[in-house]
Amino acid sequence: MQHTKRAVGVALLTAGALVMAGCSASGGDSGGDAAACEPAGEDVTLSFTSWIPGIEDAVAMWNDANPDIQVEVQTGPNGNSGTYQNFFNQLEAGNAPDLGQIEYDALPNFRVQDGLFDLGACEEVMAAQDEFVDWTWGQVTLGTEDEVYGIPQDSGPMGLFYRSDLFEQNGIPVPTTWEEYREAAVQIRELGGYITNFSQTDINQFAGFVWQAEGQWFANDGEAWTVELTDDVSTQVADYWQDLIENDLVSTYPAWTDEWNNAYNSGEVWTWNSAVWGANSIASGAPDTAGNWSVAESPQWEAGGTAAGNWGGSSVAVFKGTEHPYEAAKFALWLNTSDEALTSLNATAQIFPATKDGVNLPSLQEGVAFYGDQPIYQLFAEIGNEVNPNFVWGPTMTQVYADVSDGFKSAVSGSGTLADALADAQASTIAALEAQSIPVAE
């Protein structure tokens, strides 16, 4: 299946071009002003909010080695479960923390609301660009050349987790294309199983499928946002999964539930198209299947292709209003580039680093017993290099996810289709942008 890669180009998203909301905070940009990122010349205490498990351990390492720059960390729920709203409330009240955890898909929202400090003013940040996987740097620069709105922390390149024992026992080839994937789905259904579970709520996963197929949901030309949830690629992806749903070739259990875990633990469901962090989800949810799983690259739309999607990933951003951007940037760089911090974060939260050298951590070099001693993280490092760097997130992703999820739930129950859900979300997203006085292209 041929897909034309449109020249959306996140390079268009310059700081001035990333259209600001009419209700955004006042104050000029700091970008390009080196004086805005100078050492304080005195002892500093920074505040940092995150939801990463065990991040306190890494912060403690920093504090022990840096008595002049201390970091006080506060943990809370993940971004869309309350932390992002807290950030916006704090920004409005003028008491935001110095640093905060922000996922890549949420950065445009904070940027549009003028809530982020432009770390492009910090020489050490700009010098670190080559340390990060290219597409993750594009996520935090929003496609610009000299502006940086966060330090990449982790990524979620997507691969195919599959029950290698079941495929082998039943003589079914591991699919390498989406066409083969459907063929395998038919064979597996005849055996009483399902090839995978289609999630009604993890719209991030569906976005990853669109990303892999080189679709785009948003674009910005410097004047207005374009919303593309119903473009040809997104519709093709939706129609593909709609066909599997209508023909009972995939299960539709709510994700992260006991039903979902049991479907994988019992062998009812054979594969999961997921991000690198999914390795731990399967291991914890399906413990009886240890040693029977393997990982391959995602099926391709074109035979011989190597395109990859991404699901997840976070940055550490510095908020507008901080009095210590230099020290905040220095800590954020250490947290996301140093071997000791990355080793700690991998041990406590299975963070898959966004740095090019991160995969060389000893813990990521080894074979993983649950996956038949396959060195799966080395494969995911290769997959990460195949992720299209030009995928653009819009400024209202929380609303987008909620609206698409509502439509997907209806489609799974037989009311409407996935394509209908995208069309409805297209309309509601444009309405949401206009309600915030964010210009939308005609």
Coordinates of C-alpha atoms in Angstrom, one line a residue:
M1 CA 0.0 0.0 0.0
Q2 CA 1.5 3.3 -1.1
H3 CA 1.4 6.3 1.2
T4 CA 2.5 9.7 0.1
K5 CA 4.5 11.5 2.8
R6 CA 3.1 15.0 2.9
A7 CA 5.5 17.9 3.4
V8 CA 4.0 18.9 6.7
G9 CA 7.4 19.5 8.1
V10 CA 7.5 20.3 11.8
A11 CA 10.2 22.7 10.8
L12 CA 7.3 25.1 10.2
L13 CA 6.6 25.1 13.9
T14 CA 8.8 27.9 15.0
A15 CA 8.2 29.6 18.3
G16 CA 6.6 32.5 16.7
A17 CA 4.8 30.2 14.3
L18 CA 3.4 27.8 16.9
V19 CA 0.2 29.8 17.0
M20 CA -0.5 31.0 20.5
A21 CA -3.9 30.9 22.2
G22 CA -5.6 34.2 22.8
C23 CA -5.7 33.4 26.5
S24 CA -2.0 32.6 26.8
A25 CA 0.2 34.0 29.5
S26 CA 1.9 37.3 29.0
G27 CA 5.6 37.7 28.7
G28 CA 8.1 37.5 26.0
D29 CA 10.1 34.4 24.9
S30 CA 13.4 33.7 26.4
G31 CA 14.7 31.9 23.3
G32 CA 17.9 33.3 21.8
D33 CA 18.8 35.4 24.9
A34 CA 21.9 33.7 26.4
A35 CA 21.7 36.0 29.4
A36 CA 18.4 34.3 30.2
C37 CA 20.3 31.1 31.0
E38 CA 23.1 32.2 33.3
P39 CA 24.3 30.6 36.6
A40 CA 22.7 32.0 39.7
G41 CA 26.0 32.5 41.4
E42 CA 24.6 31.1 44.7
D43 CA 23.1 28.0 46.2
V44 CA 19.8 27.0 44.5
T45 CA 16.9 24.7 45.4
L46 CA 14.7 23.5 42.5
S47 CA 11.3 22.0 42.6
F48 CA 10.4 19.1 40.3
T49 CA 7.2 17.3 39.8
S50 CA 7.1 13.8 38.2
W51 CA 5.1 10.6 38.2
I52 CA 8.0 8.2 37.3
P53 CA 8.3 5.4 39.8
G54 CA 11.5 5.6 41.9
I55 CA 12.6 8.9 40.4
E56 CA 13.4 9.9 44.0
D57 CA 16.4 7.5 43.9
A58 CA 18.0 9.3 40.9
V59 CA 17.3 12.8 42.4
A60 CA 19.0 11.6 45.6
M61 CA 22.1 10.8 43.6
W62 CA 22.1 14.3 42.1
N63 CA 21.6 15.9 45.5
D64 CA 24.5 14.0 47.1
A65 CA 26.8 15.1 44.3
N66 CA 25.5 18.7 44.0
P67 CA 25.2 20.5 47.3
D68 CA 24.9 23.8 45.6
I69 CA 21.9 22.8 43.4
Q70 CA 19.4 20.8 45.4
V71 CA 16.2 19.3 43.9
E72 CA 13.0 18.7 45.8
V73 CA 10.9 16.2 43.9
Q74 CA 7.2 15.8 44.3
T75 CA 5.4 12.8 42.8
G76 CA 1.8 12.6 41.6
P77 CA -0.5 10.9 39.1
N78 CA 0.5 10.6 35.5
G79 CA -0.1 13.7 33.4
N80 CA -3.6 13.2 32.1
S81 CA -4.8 11.9 35.5
G82 CA -4.3 15.2 37.1
T83 CA -0.7 16.4 37.0
Y84 CA -1.2 18.4 33.8
Q85 CA -4.2 20.2 35.1
N86 CA -2.2 21.0 38.3
F87 CA 0.6 22.4 36.1
F88 CA -1.9 24.7 34.3
N89 CA -3.4 25.8 37.5
Q90 CA 0.0 26.6 39.0
L91 CA 1.1 28.4 35.9
E92 CA -2.0 30.6 36.1
A93 CA -1.3 31.3 39.8
G94 CA 2.3 31.9 39.2
N95 CA 3.6 29.1 41.5
A96 CA 4.5 26.4 39.0
P97 CA 7.5 24.1 39.9
D98 CA 10.8 24.8 38.2
L99 CA 10.6 21.5 36.3
G100 CA 7.9 19.1 35.4
Q101 CA 7.4 15.8 33.6
I102 CA 5.6 16.3 30.3
E103 CA 4.9 13.7 27.6
Y104 CA 5.7 14.6 24.0
D105 CA 2.1 14.7 22.9
A106 CA 1.3 17.3 25.7
L107 CA 4.2 19.7 25.0
P108 CA 2.4 21.6 22.2
N109 CA -0.5 22.3 24.7
F110 CA 1.9 23.9 27.2
R111 CA 3.8 25.7 24.5
V112 CA 0.6 27.2 23.0
Q113 CA -0.3 28.4 26.5
D114 CA 3.2 30.0 26.8
G115 CA 4.0 27.9 29.9
L116 CA 7.5 26.7 28.9
F117 CA 10.9 28.2 29.2
D118 CA 12.8 28.0 25.9
L119 CA 16.0 26.1 26.8
G120 CA 17.5 27.1 23.4
A121 CA 19.0 29.9 25.4
C122 CA 21.1 27.4 27.3
E123 CA 24.4 26.5 25.6
E124 CA 24.8 23.2 27.3
V125 CA 21.3 22.1 26.1
M126 CA 22.0 23.0 22.5
A127 CA 25.4 21.2 22.7
A128 CA 23.6 18.0 23.8
Q129 CA 21.4 17.7 20.7
D130 CA 23.5 14.9 19.1
E131 CA 23.3 12.8 22.2
F132 CA 19.6 12.1 21.6
V133 CA 17.8 9.9 19.1
D134 CA 16.9 12.4 16.3
W135 CA 13.1 12.0 16.4
T136 CA 13.0 12.5 20.2
W137 CA 14.9 15.8 19.8
G138 CA 12.3 16.8 17.2
Q139 CA 9.6 16.2 19.7
V140 CA 11.0 18.7 22.2
T141 CA 12.0 21.3 19.7
L142 CA 8.6 21.2 17.9
G143 CA 10.6 21.1 14.7
T144 CA 12.6 24.3 15.3
E145 CA 16.3 24.7 15.0
D146 CA 17.2 26.9 18.0
E147 CA 14.3 26.4 20.5
V148 CA 14.0 23.6 23.0
Y149 CA 11.0 23.1 25.2
G150 CA 12.1 20.0 27.2
I151 CA 14.9 17.5 27.6
P152 CA 13.9 14.1 26.1
Q153 CA 13.7 11.3 28.7
D154 CA 12.4 8.2 27.1
S155 CA 10.7 6.9 24.0
G156 CA 8.2 4.2 23.0
P157 CA 9.1 2.7 19.7
M158 CA 6.5 0.1 18.7
G159 CA 7.2 -3.6 17.9
L160 CA 5.2 -6.8 17.7
F161 CA 5.1 -8.9 20.8
Y162 CA 4.1 -12.4 19.9
R163 CA 3.7 -15.9 21.3
S164 CA 6.5 -17.6 19.4
D165 CA 5.6 -21.0 20.7
L166 CA 2.0 -20.8 19.4
F167 CA 3.0 -19.6 16.0
E168 CA 5.6 -22.4 15.7
Q169 CA 3.3 -25.1 17.0
N170 CA 0.6 -24.2 14.6
G171 CA 2.8 -23.6 11.6
I172 CA 1.7 -20.0 11.2
P173 CA 4.4 -17.6 9.9
V174 CA 5.0 -14.6 12.0
P175 CA 3.4 -11.8 9.9
T176 CA 5.7 -9.1 8.4
T177 CA 3.0 -7.1 6.7
W178 CA -0.4 -6.0 7.8
E179 CA -1.9 -8.1 5.0
E180 CA -0.2 -11.2 6.4
Y181 CA -1.3 -10.1 9.9
R182 CA -5.0 -10.3 8.8
E183 CA -4.3 -13.7 7.2
A184 CA -2.8 -14.9 10.4
A185 CA -5.8 -13.5 12.3
V186 CA -8.1 -15.7 10.3
Q187 CA -6.0 -18.8 11.0
I188 CA -5.8 -18.0 14.7
R189 CA -9.5 -17.4 15.0
E190 CA -10.2 -20.8 13.5
L191 CA -8.1 -22.3 16.3
G192 CA -10.3 -20.5 18.9
G193 CA -7.9 -17.6 19.6
Y194 CA -7.4 -14.0 18.7
I195 CA -4.4 -12.5 17.1
T196 CA -4.6 -9.4 19.3
N197 CA -6.9 -7.2 21.4
F198 CA -8.1 -3.9 19.9
S199 CA -8.1 -1.3 22.7
Q200 CA -11.1 1.0 22.9
T201 CA -9.3 3.5 25.1
D202 CA -5.6 3.5 24.2
I203 CA -5.9 6.0 21.4
N204 CA -2.2 6.6 21.8
Q205 CA -1.7 3.1 20.3
F206 CA -3.9 4.0 17.3
A207 CA -2.0 7.2 16.9
G208 CA 1.2 5.1 16.7
F209 CA -0.4 3.0 13.9
V210 CA -1.1 6.2 12.0
W211 CA 2.4 7.5 12.8
Q212 CA 3.9 4.3 11.3
A213 CA 1.8 4.7 8.2
E214 CA 3.2 8.2 7.7
G215 CA -0.1 9.9 8.5
Q216 CA -0.4 13.3 10.2
W217 CA -3.1 14.5 12.6
F218 CA -1.9 18.1 12.9
A219 CA 0.1 20.7 11.1
N220 CA 0.9 24.3 11.7
D221 CA 1.9 26.7 8.9
G222 CA 2.7 29.7 11.2
E223 CA -0.7 31.1 10.9
A224 CA -3.1 28.4 12.0
W225 CA -3.5 24.8 12.9
T226 CA -4.7 22.2 10.4
V227 CA -6.6 19.2 11.9
E228 CA -6.1 16.0 9.9
L229 CA -7.8 13.2 11.9
T230 CA -9.7 12.1 8.7
D231 CA -6.8 12.1 6.2
D232 CA -6.5 9.2 3.8
V233 CA -3.9 7.4 5.9
S234 CA -5.8 7.7 9.2
T235 CA -9.0 6.5 7.4
Q236 CA -7.1 3.5 5.9
V237 CA -5.8 2.5 9.3
A238 CA -9.2 2.8 10.8
D239 CA -10.8 0.8 8.0
Y240 CA -8.2 -1.9 8.5
W241 CA -9.0 -2.4 12.2
Q242 CA -12.8 -1.9 11.6
D243 CA -12.6 -5.0 9.3
L244 CA -10.9 -7.0 12.0
I245 CA -13.5 -6.0 14.6
E246 CA -16.5 -6.6 12.3
N247 CA -15.2 -10.1 11.4
D248 CA -14.5 -11.0 15.1
L249 CA -10.8 -11.4 14.3
V250 CA -9.7 -9.4 17.4
S251 CA -10.9 -9.3 21.0
T252 CA -12.0 -6.0 22.5
Y253 CA -11.3 -6.4 26.2
P254 CA -10.8 -3.1 28.1
A255 CA -7.0 -2.7 28.4
W256 CA -5.2 -3.1 31.7
T257 CA -8.0 -5.1 33.2
D258 CA -8.1 -8.6 34.7
E259 CA -9.9 -9.7 31.5
W260 CA -7.2 -8.3 29.4
N261 CA -4.4 -9.9 31.5
N262 CA -6.2 -13.3 31.5
A263 CA -6.6 -13.2 27.7
Y264 CA -2.8 -13.0 27.3
N265 CA -2.0 -15.3 30.3
S266 CA -4.3 -18.0 29.0
G267 CA -3.1 -17.9 25.4
E268 CA -6.4 -16.7 24.0
V269 CA -4.6 -13.6 22.5
W270 CA -1.4 -14.2 20.7
T271 CA 0.2 -10.8 19.9
W272 CA 0.3 -7.2 21.0
N273 CA 1.4 -4.3 18.9
S274 CA 2.9 -2.2 21.6
A275 CA 5.8 0.0 22.7
V276 CA 9.0 -1.1 24.3
W277 CA 7.5 -0.5 27.8
G278 CA 4.9 -3.2 26.9
A279 CA 7.5 -5.8 27.7
N280 CA 6.9 -5.3 31.4
S281 CA 3.1 -5.1 31.0
I282 CA 3.0 -8.6 29.4
A283 CA 5.5 -10.0 31.9
S284 CA 3.4 -8.8 34.9
G285 CA 0.0 -9.6 33.3
A286 CA 0.8 -13.0 31.8
P287 CA 3.3 -14.6 34.2
D288 CA 2.3 -18.2 33.2
T289 CA 3.6 -17.6 29.6
A290 CA 7.2 -16.8 30.6
G291 CA 9.7 -17.8 28.0
N292 CA 7.1 -18.2 25.3
W293 CA 7.2 -14.7 23.9
S294 CA 9.4 -13.0 21.3
V295 CA 9.5 -9.5 19.7
A296 CA 9.7 -8.6 16.0
E297 CA 9.4 -5.4 14.1
S298 CA 5.8 -4.2 13.5
P299 CA 4.0 -5.5 10.4
Q300 CA 4.5 -3.1 7.5
W301 CA 2.1 -1.7 5.0
E302 CA 4.6 -2.4 2.2
A303 CA 6.6 -5.6 2.0
G304 CA 10.2 -5.0 2.9
G305 CA 9.4 -1.7 4.7
T306 CA 11.0 -0.6 8.0
A307 CA 8.7 2.1 9.2
A308 CA 8.0 2.3 12.9
G309 CA 5.4 4.1 15.1
N310 CA 5.8 5.4 18.6
W311 CA 3.6 5.1 21.6
G312 CA 4.5 7.2 24.6
G313 CA 7.6 9.0 25.8
S314 CA 8.3 11.9 28.1
S315 CA 10.4 15.0 28.5
V316 CA 11.5 17.0 31.5
A317 CA 10.5 20.6 30.8
V318 CA 11.4 23.9 32.6
F319 CA 8.4 26.2 33.3
K320 CA 8.1 29.8 32.6
G321 CA 8.6 31.8 35.8
T322 CA 11.5 29.8 37.1
E323 CA 14.3 32.0 38.5
H324 CA 16.9 29.3 37.9
P325 CA 16.7 28.1 34.3
Y326 CA 20.5 27.4 34.1
E327 CA 20.4 25.1 37.1
A328 CA 17.2 23.5 36.0
A329 CA 18.6 22.7 32.6
K330 CA 21.7 21.3 34.1
F331 CA 19.8 18.9 36.3
A332 CA 17.4 17.9 33.5
L333 CA 20.4 17.1 31.2
W334 CA 22.1 15.0 33.9
L335 CA 18.9 13.2 34.7
N336 CA 18.4 12.1 31.1
T337 CA 21.9 11.6 29.8
S338 CA 24.1 10.3 32.7
D339 CA 24.7 6.6 32.9
E340 CA 24.0 6.6 36.7
A341 CA 20.7 8.4 36.3
L342 CA 19.5 6.3 33.3
T343 CA 20.6 3.1 35.1
S344 CA 18.5 4.1 38.1
L345 CA 15.5 5.0 36.0
N346 CA 15.7 1.8 34.1
A347 CA 15.9 -0.2 37.3
T348 CA 13.0 1.5 39.0
A349 CA 10.7 2.3 36.1
Q350 CA 12.0 0.4 33.1
I351 CA 12.7 3.7 31.3
F352 CA 13.9 3.2 27.8
P353 CA 16.4 6.1 27.3
A354 CA 16.0 8.7 24.6
T355 CA 19.8 9.0 24.2
K356 CA 21.6 7.2 21.4
D357 CA 24.0 5.6 23.9
G358 CA 21.3 4.7 26.4
V359 CA 20.8 1.3 24.9
N360 CA 24.4 0.5 25.9
L361 CA 23.4 0.3 29.5
P362 CA 24.3 -3.2 30.8
S363 CA 20.7 -3.9 31.8
L364 CA 19.6 -3.2 28.2
Q365 CA 22.3 -5.4 26.6
E366 CA 21.2 -8.6 28.1
G367 CA 18.7 -11.2 26.9
V368 CA 15.4 -11.1 28.7
A369 CA 14.3 -14.5 30.2
F370 CA 10.6 -13.8 29.7
Y371 CA 11.3 -13.4 26.0
G372 CA 13.3 -16.6 25.6
D373 CA 16.5 -14.7 26.4
Q374 CA 16.1 -12.5 23.3
P375 CA 17.9 -9.2 23.7
I376 CA 14.7 -7.3 22.9
Y377 CA 16.0 -3.9 23.9
Q378 CA 18.7 -4.0 21.2
L379 CA 15.9 -4.7 18.7
F380 CA 13.9 -1.8 20.0
A381 CA 17.0 0.5 19.7
E382 CA 17.0 -0.4 16.0
I383 CA 13.3 0.2 15.7
G384 CA 13.6 3.5 17.4
N385 CA 15.9 4.7 14.6
E386 CA 13.1 4.0 12.1
V387 CA 10.5 6.2 13.7
N388 CA 9.4 9.1 11.4
P389 CA 10.8 12.3 13.1
N390 CA 8.1 14.5 11.6
F391 CA 4.9 13.5 13.5
V392 CA 3.1 16.6 14.9
W393 CA 1.0 16.6 18.0
G394 CA -1.8 19.1 18.4
P395 CA -2.4 21.5 21.3
T396 CA -5.5 19.7 22.7
M397 CA -4.5 16.1 22.8
T398 CA -6.3 15.2 26.0
Q399 CA -9.6 16.3 24.4
V400 CA -8.7 14.4 21.2
Y401 CA -8.0 11.2 23.0
A402 CA -11.2 11.4 25.1
D403 CA -13.4 12.1 22.0
V404 CA -11.8 9.4 19.8
S405 CA -12.1 6.9 22.7
D406 CA -15.8 7.6 23.1
G407 CA -16.3 7.0 19.4
F408 CA -14.1 3.8 19.4
K409 CA -16.2 2.4 22.3
S410 CA -19.3 3.0 20.3
A411 CA -17.8 1.3 17.2
V412 CA -16.8 -1.7 19.2
S413 CA -20.3 -2.1 20.4
G414 CA -21.6 -1.9 16.9
S415 CA -22.7 1.7 16.8
G416 CA -20.9 3.5 14.0
T417 CA -17.4 2.8 12.8
L418 CA -13.8 3.8 13.8
A419 CA -13.8 6.1 10.8
D420 CA -17.0 7.8 12.1
A421 CA -15.2 8.3 15.4
L422 CA -12.4 10.0 13.8
A423 CA -14.8 12.3 11.8
D424 CA -16.6 13.2 15.0
A425 CA -13.4 13.9 16.8
Q426 CA -12.2 16.0 13.8
A427 CA -15.2 18.3 14.4
S428 CA -14.9 18.4 18.2
T429 CA -11.2 19.1 18.0
I430 CA -11.7 22.1 15.7
A431 CA -14.4 23.3 18.0
A432 CA -12.1 23.0 21.0
L433 CA -9.3 24.9 19.3
E434 CA -11.7 27.7 18.3
A435 CA -13.1 27.8 21.9
Q436 CA -9.5 28.6 23.0
S437 CA -9.1 31.3 20.3
I438 CA -6.4 29.1 18.6
P439 CA -6.6 29.8 14.9
V440 CA -7.7 26.9 12.7
A441 CA -7.0 26.7 9.0
E442 CA -10.1 26.7 6.7

